[in-house]
Short mmCIF file of C-alpha atoms and ligand atoms in Angstrom, two decimals:
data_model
loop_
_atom_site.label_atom_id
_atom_site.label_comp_id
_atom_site.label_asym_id
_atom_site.label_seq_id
_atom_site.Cartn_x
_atom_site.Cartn_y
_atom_site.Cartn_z
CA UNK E 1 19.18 131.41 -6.59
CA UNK E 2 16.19 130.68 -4.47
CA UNK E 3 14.88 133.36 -2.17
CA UNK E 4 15.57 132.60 1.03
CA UNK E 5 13.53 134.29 3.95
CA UNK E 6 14.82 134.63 7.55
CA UNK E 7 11.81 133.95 9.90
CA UNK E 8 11.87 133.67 13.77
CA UNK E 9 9.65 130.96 15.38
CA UNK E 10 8.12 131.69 19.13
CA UNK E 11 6.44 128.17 19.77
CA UNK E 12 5.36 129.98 22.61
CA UNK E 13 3.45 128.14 25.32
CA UNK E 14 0.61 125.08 26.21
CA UNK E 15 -0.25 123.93 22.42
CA UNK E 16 1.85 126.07 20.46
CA UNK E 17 4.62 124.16 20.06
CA UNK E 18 2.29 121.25 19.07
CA UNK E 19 0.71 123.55 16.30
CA UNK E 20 3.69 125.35 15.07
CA UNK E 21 5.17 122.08 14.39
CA UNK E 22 2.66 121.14 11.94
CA UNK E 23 2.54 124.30 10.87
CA UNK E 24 6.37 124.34 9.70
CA UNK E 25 6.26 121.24 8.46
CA UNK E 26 3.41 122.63 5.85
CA UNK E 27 6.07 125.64 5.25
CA UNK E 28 9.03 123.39 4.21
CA UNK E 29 6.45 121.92 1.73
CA UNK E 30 5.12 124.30 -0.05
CA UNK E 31 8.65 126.05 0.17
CA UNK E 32 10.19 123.24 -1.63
CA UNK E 33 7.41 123.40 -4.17
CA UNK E 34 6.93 126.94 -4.94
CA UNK E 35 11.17 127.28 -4.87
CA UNK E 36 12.20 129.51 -2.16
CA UNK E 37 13.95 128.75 1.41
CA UNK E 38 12.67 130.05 4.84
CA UNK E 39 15.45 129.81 7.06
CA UNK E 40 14.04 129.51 10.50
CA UNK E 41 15.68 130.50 13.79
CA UNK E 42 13.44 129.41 17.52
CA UNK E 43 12.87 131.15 20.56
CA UNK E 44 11.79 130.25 23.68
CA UNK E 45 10.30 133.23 24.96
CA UNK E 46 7.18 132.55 26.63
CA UNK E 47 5.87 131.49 30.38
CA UNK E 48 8.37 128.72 30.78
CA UNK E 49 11.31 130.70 30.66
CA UNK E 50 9.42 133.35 32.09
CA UNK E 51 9.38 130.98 35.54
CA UNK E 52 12.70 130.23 35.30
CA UNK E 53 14.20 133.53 34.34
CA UNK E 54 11.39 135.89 35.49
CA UNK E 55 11.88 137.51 32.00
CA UNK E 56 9.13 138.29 29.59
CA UNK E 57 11.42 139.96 26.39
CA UNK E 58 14.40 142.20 27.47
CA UNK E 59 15.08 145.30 24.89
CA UNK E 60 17.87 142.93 23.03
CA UNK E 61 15.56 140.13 22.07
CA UNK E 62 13.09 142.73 20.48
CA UNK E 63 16.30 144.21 18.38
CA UNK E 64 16.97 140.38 17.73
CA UNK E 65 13.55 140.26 16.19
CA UNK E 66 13.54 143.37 13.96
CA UNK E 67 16.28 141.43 11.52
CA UNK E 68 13.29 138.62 10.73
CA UNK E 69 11.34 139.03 7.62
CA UNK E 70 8.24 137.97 9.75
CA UNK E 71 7.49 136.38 13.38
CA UNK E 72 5.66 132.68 13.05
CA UNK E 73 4.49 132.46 16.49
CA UNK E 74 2.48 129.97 18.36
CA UNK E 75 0.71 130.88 21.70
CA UNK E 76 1.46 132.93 24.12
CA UNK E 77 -0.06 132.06 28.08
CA UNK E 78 0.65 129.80 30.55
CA UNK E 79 -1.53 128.67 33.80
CA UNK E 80 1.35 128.71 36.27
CA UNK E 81 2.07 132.91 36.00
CA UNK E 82 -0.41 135.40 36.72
CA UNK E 83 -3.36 136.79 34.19
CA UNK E 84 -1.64 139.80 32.14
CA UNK E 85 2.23 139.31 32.54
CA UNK E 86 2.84 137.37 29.59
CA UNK E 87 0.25 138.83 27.08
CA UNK E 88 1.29 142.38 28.28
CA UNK E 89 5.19 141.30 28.36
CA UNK E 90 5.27 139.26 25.35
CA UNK E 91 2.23 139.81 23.01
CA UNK E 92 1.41 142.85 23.26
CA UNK E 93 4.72 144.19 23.35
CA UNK E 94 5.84 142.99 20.15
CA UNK E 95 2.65 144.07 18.77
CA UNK E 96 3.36 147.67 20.07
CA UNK E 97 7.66 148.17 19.87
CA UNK E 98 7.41 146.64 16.39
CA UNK E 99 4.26 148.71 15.45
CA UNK E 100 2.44 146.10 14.20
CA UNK E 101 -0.58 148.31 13.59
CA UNK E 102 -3.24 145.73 12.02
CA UNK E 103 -4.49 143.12 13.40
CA UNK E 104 -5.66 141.52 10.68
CA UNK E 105 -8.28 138.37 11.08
CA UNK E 106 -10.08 136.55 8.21
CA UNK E 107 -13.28 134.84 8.95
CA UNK E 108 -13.86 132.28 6.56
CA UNK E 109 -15.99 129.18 6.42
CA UNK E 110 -14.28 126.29 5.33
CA UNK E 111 -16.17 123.66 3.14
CA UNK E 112 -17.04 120.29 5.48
CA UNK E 113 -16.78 122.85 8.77
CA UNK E 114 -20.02 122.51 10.91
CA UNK E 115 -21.43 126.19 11.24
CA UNK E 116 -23.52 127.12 14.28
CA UNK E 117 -25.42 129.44 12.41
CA UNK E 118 -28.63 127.92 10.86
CA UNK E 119 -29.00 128.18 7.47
CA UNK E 120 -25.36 129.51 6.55
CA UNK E 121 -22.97 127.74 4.48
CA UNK E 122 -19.27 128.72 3.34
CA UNK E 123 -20.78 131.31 0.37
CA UNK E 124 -22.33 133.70 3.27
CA UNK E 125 -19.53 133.73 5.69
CA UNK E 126 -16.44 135.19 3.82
CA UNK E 127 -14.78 138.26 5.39
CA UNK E 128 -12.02 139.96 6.76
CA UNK E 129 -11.71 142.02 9.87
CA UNK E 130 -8.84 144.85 10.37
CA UNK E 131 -8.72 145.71 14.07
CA UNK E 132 -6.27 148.05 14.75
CA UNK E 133 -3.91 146.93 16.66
CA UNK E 134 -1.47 149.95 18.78
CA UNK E 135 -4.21 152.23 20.39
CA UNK E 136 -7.45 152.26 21.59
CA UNK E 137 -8.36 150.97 25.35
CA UNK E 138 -4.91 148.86 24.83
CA UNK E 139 -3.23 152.03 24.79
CA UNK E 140 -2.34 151.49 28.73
CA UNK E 141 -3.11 155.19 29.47
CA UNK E 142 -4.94 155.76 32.90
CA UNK E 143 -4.33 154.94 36.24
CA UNK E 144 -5.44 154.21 39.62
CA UNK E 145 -5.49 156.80 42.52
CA UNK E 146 -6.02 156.00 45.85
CA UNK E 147 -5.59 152.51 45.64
CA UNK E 148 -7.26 150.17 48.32
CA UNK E 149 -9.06 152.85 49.90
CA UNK E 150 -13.02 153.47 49.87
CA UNK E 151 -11.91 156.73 47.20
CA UNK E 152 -10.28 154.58 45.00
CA UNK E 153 -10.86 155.76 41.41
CA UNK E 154 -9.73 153.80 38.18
CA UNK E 155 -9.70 155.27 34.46
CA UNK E 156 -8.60 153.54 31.64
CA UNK E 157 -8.56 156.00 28.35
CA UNK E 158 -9.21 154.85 24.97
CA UNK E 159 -6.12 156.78 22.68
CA UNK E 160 -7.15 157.12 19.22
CA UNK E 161 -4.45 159.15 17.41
CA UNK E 162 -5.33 160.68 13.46
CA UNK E 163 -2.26 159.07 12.22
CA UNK E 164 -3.16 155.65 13.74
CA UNK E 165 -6.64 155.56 12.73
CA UNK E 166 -6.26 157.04 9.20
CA UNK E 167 -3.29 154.40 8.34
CA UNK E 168 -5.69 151.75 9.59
CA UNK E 169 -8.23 152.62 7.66
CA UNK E 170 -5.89 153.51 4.60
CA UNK E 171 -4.87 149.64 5.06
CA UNK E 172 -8.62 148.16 5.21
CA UNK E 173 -9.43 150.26 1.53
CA UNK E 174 -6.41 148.35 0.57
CA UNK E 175 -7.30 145.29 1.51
CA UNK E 176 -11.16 145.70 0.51
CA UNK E 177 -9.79 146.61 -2.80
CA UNK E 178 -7.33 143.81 -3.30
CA UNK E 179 -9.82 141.17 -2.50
CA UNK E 180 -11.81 142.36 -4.80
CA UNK E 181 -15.20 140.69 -4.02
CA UNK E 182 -18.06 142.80 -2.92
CA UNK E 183 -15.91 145.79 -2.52
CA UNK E 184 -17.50 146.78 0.50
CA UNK E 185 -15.72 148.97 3.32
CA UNK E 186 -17.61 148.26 7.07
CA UNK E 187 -16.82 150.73 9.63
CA UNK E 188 -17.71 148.91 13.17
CA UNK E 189 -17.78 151.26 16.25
CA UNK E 190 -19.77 153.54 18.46
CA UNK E 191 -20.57 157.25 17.48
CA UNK E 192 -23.82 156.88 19.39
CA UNK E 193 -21.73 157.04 22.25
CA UNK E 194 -18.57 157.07 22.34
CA UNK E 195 -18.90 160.51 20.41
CA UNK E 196 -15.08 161.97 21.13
CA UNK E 197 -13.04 158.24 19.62
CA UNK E 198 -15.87 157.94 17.20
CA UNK E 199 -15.79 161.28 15.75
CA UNK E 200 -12.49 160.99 14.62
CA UNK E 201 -12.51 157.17 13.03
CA UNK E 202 -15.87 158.50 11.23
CA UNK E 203 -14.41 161.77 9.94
CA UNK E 204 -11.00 160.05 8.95
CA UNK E 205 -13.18 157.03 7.25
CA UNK E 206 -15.21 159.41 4.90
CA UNK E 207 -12.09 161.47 4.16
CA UNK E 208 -10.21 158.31 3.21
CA UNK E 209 -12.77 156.99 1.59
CA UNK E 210 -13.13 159.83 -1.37
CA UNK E 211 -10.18 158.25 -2.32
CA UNK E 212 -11.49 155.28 -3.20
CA UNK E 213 -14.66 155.36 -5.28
CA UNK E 214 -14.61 151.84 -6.10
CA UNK E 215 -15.06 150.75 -2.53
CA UNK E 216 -19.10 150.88 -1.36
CA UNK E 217 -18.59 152.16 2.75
CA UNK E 218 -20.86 151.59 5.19
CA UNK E 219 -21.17 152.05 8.83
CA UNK E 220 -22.63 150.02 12.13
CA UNK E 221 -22.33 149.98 15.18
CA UNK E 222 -20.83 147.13 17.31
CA UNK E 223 -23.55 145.68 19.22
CA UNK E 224 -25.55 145.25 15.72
CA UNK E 225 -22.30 144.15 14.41
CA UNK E 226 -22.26 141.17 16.96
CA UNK E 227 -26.04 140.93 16.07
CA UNK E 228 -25.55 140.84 11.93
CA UNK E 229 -22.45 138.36 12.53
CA UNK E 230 -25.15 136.04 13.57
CA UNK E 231 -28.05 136.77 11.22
CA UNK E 232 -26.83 137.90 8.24
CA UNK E 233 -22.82 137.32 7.85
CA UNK E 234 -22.97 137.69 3.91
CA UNK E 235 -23.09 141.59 4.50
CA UNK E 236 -19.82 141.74 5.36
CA UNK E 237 -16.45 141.81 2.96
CA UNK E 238 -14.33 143.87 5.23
CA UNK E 239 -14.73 145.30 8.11
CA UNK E 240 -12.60 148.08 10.44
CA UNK E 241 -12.46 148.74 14.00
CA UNK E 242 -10.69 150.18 17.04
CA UNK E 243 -8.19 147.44 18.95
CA UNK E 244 -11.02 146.39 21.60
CA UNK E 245 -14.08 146.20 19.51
CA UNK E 246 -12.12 143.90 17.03
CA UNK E 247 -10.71 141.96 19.61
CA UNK E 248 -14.61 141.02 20.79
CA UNK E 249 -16.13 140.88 16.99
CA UNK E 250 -12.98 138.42 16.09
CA UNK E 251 -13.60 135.59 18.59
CA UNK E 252 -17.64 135.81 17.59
CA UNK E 253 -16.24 136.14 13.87
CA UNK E 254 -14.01 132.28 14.77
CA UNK E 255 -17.18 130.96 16.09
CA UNK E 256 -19.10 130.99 13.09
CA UNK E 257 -16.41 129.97 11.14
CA UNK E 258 -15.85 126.98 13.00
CA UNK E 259 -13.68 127.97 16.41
CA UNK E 260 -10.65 128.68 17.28
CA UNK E 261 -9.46 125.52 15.52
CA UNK E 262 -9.41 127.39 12.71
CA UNK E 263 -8.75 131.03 13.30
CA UNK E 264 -5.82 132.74 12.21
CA UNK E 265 -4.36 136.24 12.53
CA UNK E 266 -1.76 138.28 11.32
CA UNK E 267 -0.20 141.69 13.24
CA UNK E 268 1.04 143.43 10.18
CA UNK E 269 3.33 146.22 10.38
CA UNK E 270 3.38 146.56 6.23
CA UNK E 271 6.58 148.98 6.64
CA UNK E 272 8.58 146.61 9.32
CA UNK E 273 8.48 143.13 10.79
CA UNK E 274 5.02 141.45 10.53
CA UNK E 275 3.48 138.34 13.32
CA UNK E 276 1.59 135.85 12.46
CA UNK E 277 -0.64 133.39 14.67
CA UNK E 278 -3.52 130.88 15.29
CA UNK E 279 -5.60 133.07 17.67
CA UNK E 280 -7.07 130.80 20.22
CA UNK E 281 -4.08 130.86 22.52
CA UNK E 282 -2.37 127.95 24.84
CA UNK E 283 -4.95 125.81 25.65
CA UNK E 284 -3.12 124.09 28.44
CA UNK E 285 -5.31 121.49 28.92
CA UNK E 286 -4.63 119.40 25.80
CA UNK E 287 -1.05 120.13 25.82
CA UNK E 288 1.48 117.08 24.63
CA UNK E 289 -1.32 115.28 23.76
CA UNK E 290 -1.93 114.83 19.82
CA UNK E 291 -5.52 116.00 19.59
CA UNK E 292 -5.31 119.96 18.97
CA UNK E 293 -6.49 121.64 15.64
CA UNK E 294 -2.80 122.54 13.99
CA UNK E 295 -5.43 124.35 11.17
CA UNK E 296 -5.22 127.99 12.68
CA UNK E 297 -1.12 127.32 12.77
CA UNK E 298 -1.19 126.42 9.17
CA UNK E 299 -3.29 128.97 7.91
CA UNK E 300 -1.41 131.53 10.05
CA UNK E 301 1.50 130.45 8.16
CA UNK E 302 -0.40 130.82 4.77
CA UNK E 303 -1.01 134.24 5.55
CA UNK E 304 2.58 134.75 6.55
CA UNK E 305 3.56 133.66 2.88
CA UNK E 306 1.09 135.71 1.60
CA UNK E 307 2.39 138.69 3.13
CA UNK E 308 5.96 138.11 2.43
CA UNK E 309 4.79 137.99 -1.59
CA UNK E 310 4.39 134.20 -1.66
CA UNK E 311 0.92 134.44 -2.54
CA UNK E 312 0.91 130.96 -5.25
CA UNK E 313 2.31 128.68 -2.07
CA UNK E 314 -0.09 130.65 0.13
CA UNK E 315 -3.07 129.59 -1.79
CA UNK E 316 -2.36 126.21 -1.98
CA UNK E 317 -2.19 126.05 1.88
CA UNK E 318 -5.49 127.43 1.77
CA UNK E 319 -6.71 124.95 -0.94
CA UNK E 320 -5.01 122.20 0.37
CA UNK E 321 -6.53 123.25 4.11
CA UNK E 322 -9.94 123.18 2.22
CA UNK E 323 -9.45 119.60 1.39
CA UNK E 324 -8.69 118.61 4.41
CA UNK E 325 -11.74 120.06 5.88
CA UNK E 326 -13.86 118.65 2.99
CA UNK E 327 -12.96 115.40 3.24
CA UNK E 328 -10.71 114.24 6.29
CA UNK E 329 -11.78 116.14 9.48
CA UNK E 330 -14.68 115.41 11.53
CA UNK E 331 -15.20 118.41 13.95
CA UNK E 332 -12.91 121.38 14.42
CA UNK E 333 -12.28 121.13 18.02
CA UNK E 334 -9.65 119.67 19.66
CA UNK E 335 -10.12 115.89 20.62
CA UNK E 336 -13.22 115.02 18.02
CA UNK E 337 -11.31 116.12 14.70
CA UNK E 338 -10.90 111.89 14.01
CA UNK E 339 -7.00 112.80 13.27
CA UNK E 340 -4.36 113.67 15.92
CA UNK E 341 -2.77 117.05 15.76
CA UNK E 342 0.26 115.48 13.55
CA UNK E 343 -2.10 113.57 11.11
CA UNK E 344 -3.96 116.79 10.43
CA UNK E 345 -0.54 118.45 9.03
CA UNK E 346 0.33 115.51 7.46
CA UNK E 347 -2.35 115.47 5.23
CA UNK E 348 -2.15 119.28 4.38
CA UNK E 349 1.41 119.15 3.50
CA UNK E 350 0.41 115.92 1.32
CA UNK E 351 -2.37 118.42 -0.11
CA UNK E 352 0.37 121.28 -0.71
CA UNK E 353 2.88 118.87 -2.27
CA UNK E 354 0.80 117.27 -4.74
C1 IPM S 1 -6.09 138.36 20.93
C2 IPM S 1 -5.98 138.10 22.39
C3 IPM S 1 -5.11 139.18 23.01
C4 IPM S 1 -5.82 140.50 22.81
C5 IPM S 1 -4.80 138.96 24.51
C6 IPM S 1 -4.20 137.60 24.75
C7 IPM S 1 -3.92 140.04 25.04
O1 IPM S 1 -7.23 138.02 22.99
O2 IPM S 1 -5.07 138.32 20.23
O3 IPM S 1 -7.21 138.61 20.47
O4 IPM S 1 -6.65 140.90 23.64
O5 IPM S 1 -5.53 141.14 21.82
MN1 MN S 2 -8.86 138.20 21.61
#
């Protein structure tokens, strides 16, 4: 008997149903070939429904959720409902109630992928960030006093809990280890500064690290992060940071591998139910209209096989990705790739199913 694995699909807003569609159609392929069966159940949670319901995701729909292998979503934000209700009521909440504690983001340069970086090809820019994903400045601790008035005083606390920080870091060894290239452990943050949140990542990092002497660690601090992203990427193998920091690094990290055309992402909960997306979000503008990069989608759903131990079908969505950048696409971004949106998964799933 096949496997058969139950996933739920959020197309989500603006592009993402666009995207996710190519996207499954890619899954079903390499399903087929590699003999298993993902049974797929949608949801419309998102901002449409949010305007017509005013809901974001009751308490059921998350309990719904927890009996999926993995979450396949597309994007989540929509330009008729106010900055912060959906991400906070939809993306970040199933990030947080389902603990997905990495947020996990390869930066890879595909072959045939223009890179702004001069002098850079696809063997210098191969690495993995692991932000973590529940705590930090996303934590949603602080508050406002005196609201309105001339005293008015705002905080916003970074939360950085030993048990959250060690099992990120425990994860990023892991995954240094498993990849298996230049087996090199990056920790990005701030001790220069930010010497309370800091303290505890470094002293949890070296303690963590004595258990793995294979792994080389090293340690930077973000701004020269940013700055070594842009002049020398081929440092880097893998790289951990606090929830904020990696949410900045990861959009410079899709820049130099090509933009969000290409950027996937995967909030991993390795213990529960796992969510996997293209990170550049709606993109309203080209909605409905055939010329968005389905490539993030697709790999997004690579890494979803991956991580539900398809790992053969999961490289040949990367391979067959590859190809497509070699030899079909023009440009990454949305309108100049010389293939519409569906074209573009046509010709991976033709790559996968060869
Ligand atoms: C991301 C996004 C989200 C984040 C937003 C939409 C809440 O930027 O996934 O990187 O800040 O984490
Ligand atoms: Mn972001």
């Amino acid at each position: 008997m096949a496997k058969v694995y139950d996933i739920a699909v959020v197309p989500g807003d603006g592009t993402g149903p666009e995207v996710v569609r190519e996207g499954v159609k890619v899954l079903d392929v390499a399903a087929r070939k590699y003999g298993f069966k993902l049974d797929l159940r949608y949801f419309d949670f998102g901002g449409e429904r949010y305007l017509k319901t005013g809901e974001t995701l009751a308490d059921k729909d998350i309990e719904e959720l927890r009996k999926y292998r993995a979450i396949y979503l597309g994007a989540i934000g929509h330009p008729g409902v106010k900055p912060g209700i959906l991400e906070k009521g939809i993306l970040l909440r199933l990030r947080f109630t389902l603990d997905q504690y990495i947020n996990l983001r390869p930066v890879k340069l595909y072959p045939g992928v223009d890179c702004p970086l001069k002098d850079k090809g696809p063997e210098d820019i191969d690495f993995v960030v692991v932000r973590e994903n529940t705590e930090g400045l996303y934590a949603g601790s602080g508050g406002i006093l005196k609201k309105g008035t001339p005293d008015e005083v705002a905080t916003q606390e970074s939360i950085n809990t030993r048990k959250g920080v060690e099992r990120c870091i425990r994860y990023a060894f892991e995954c240094c280890r498993r990849r298996n290239r230049q087996k090199k452990l990056t920790l990005c943050g701030k001790t220069n500064v930010l010497t309370f949140a800091w303290d505890l990542w470094e002293r949890a990092f070296q303690e963590v690290a004595a258990e793995y002497p294979d792994i080389t660690t090293d340690y930077v601090h973000v701004d020269a992060t940013t700055m070594w992203f842009v002049k020398n990427p081929e440092w880097f193998d893998v790289i951990v940071t606090d929830n904020l920091f990696g949410d900045i690094i990861t959009d410079l990290g899709a820049m130099i591998q090509g933009g969000m055309g290409i950027a996937a992402g995967g909030n991993i909960n390795p213990e529960g139910v796992s969510m996997f997306e293209p990170i550049g979000g709606s993109a309203p503008k080209y909605e409905g209209k055939n010329v968005i990069n389905p490539l993030a989608a697709i790999c997004a759903g690579g890494m979803m096989l991956d991580h539900i131990g398809e790992e053969e079908a999961a490289q040949a969505i990367e391979k067959a990705v590859m190809q497509v950048t070699a030899g079909h696409i023009k440009d990454l971004a949305a309108g100049k790739m010389g293939c519409s949106t569906s074209e573009v998964g046509d010709l991976v799933a033709g790559y996968v199913g060869k």
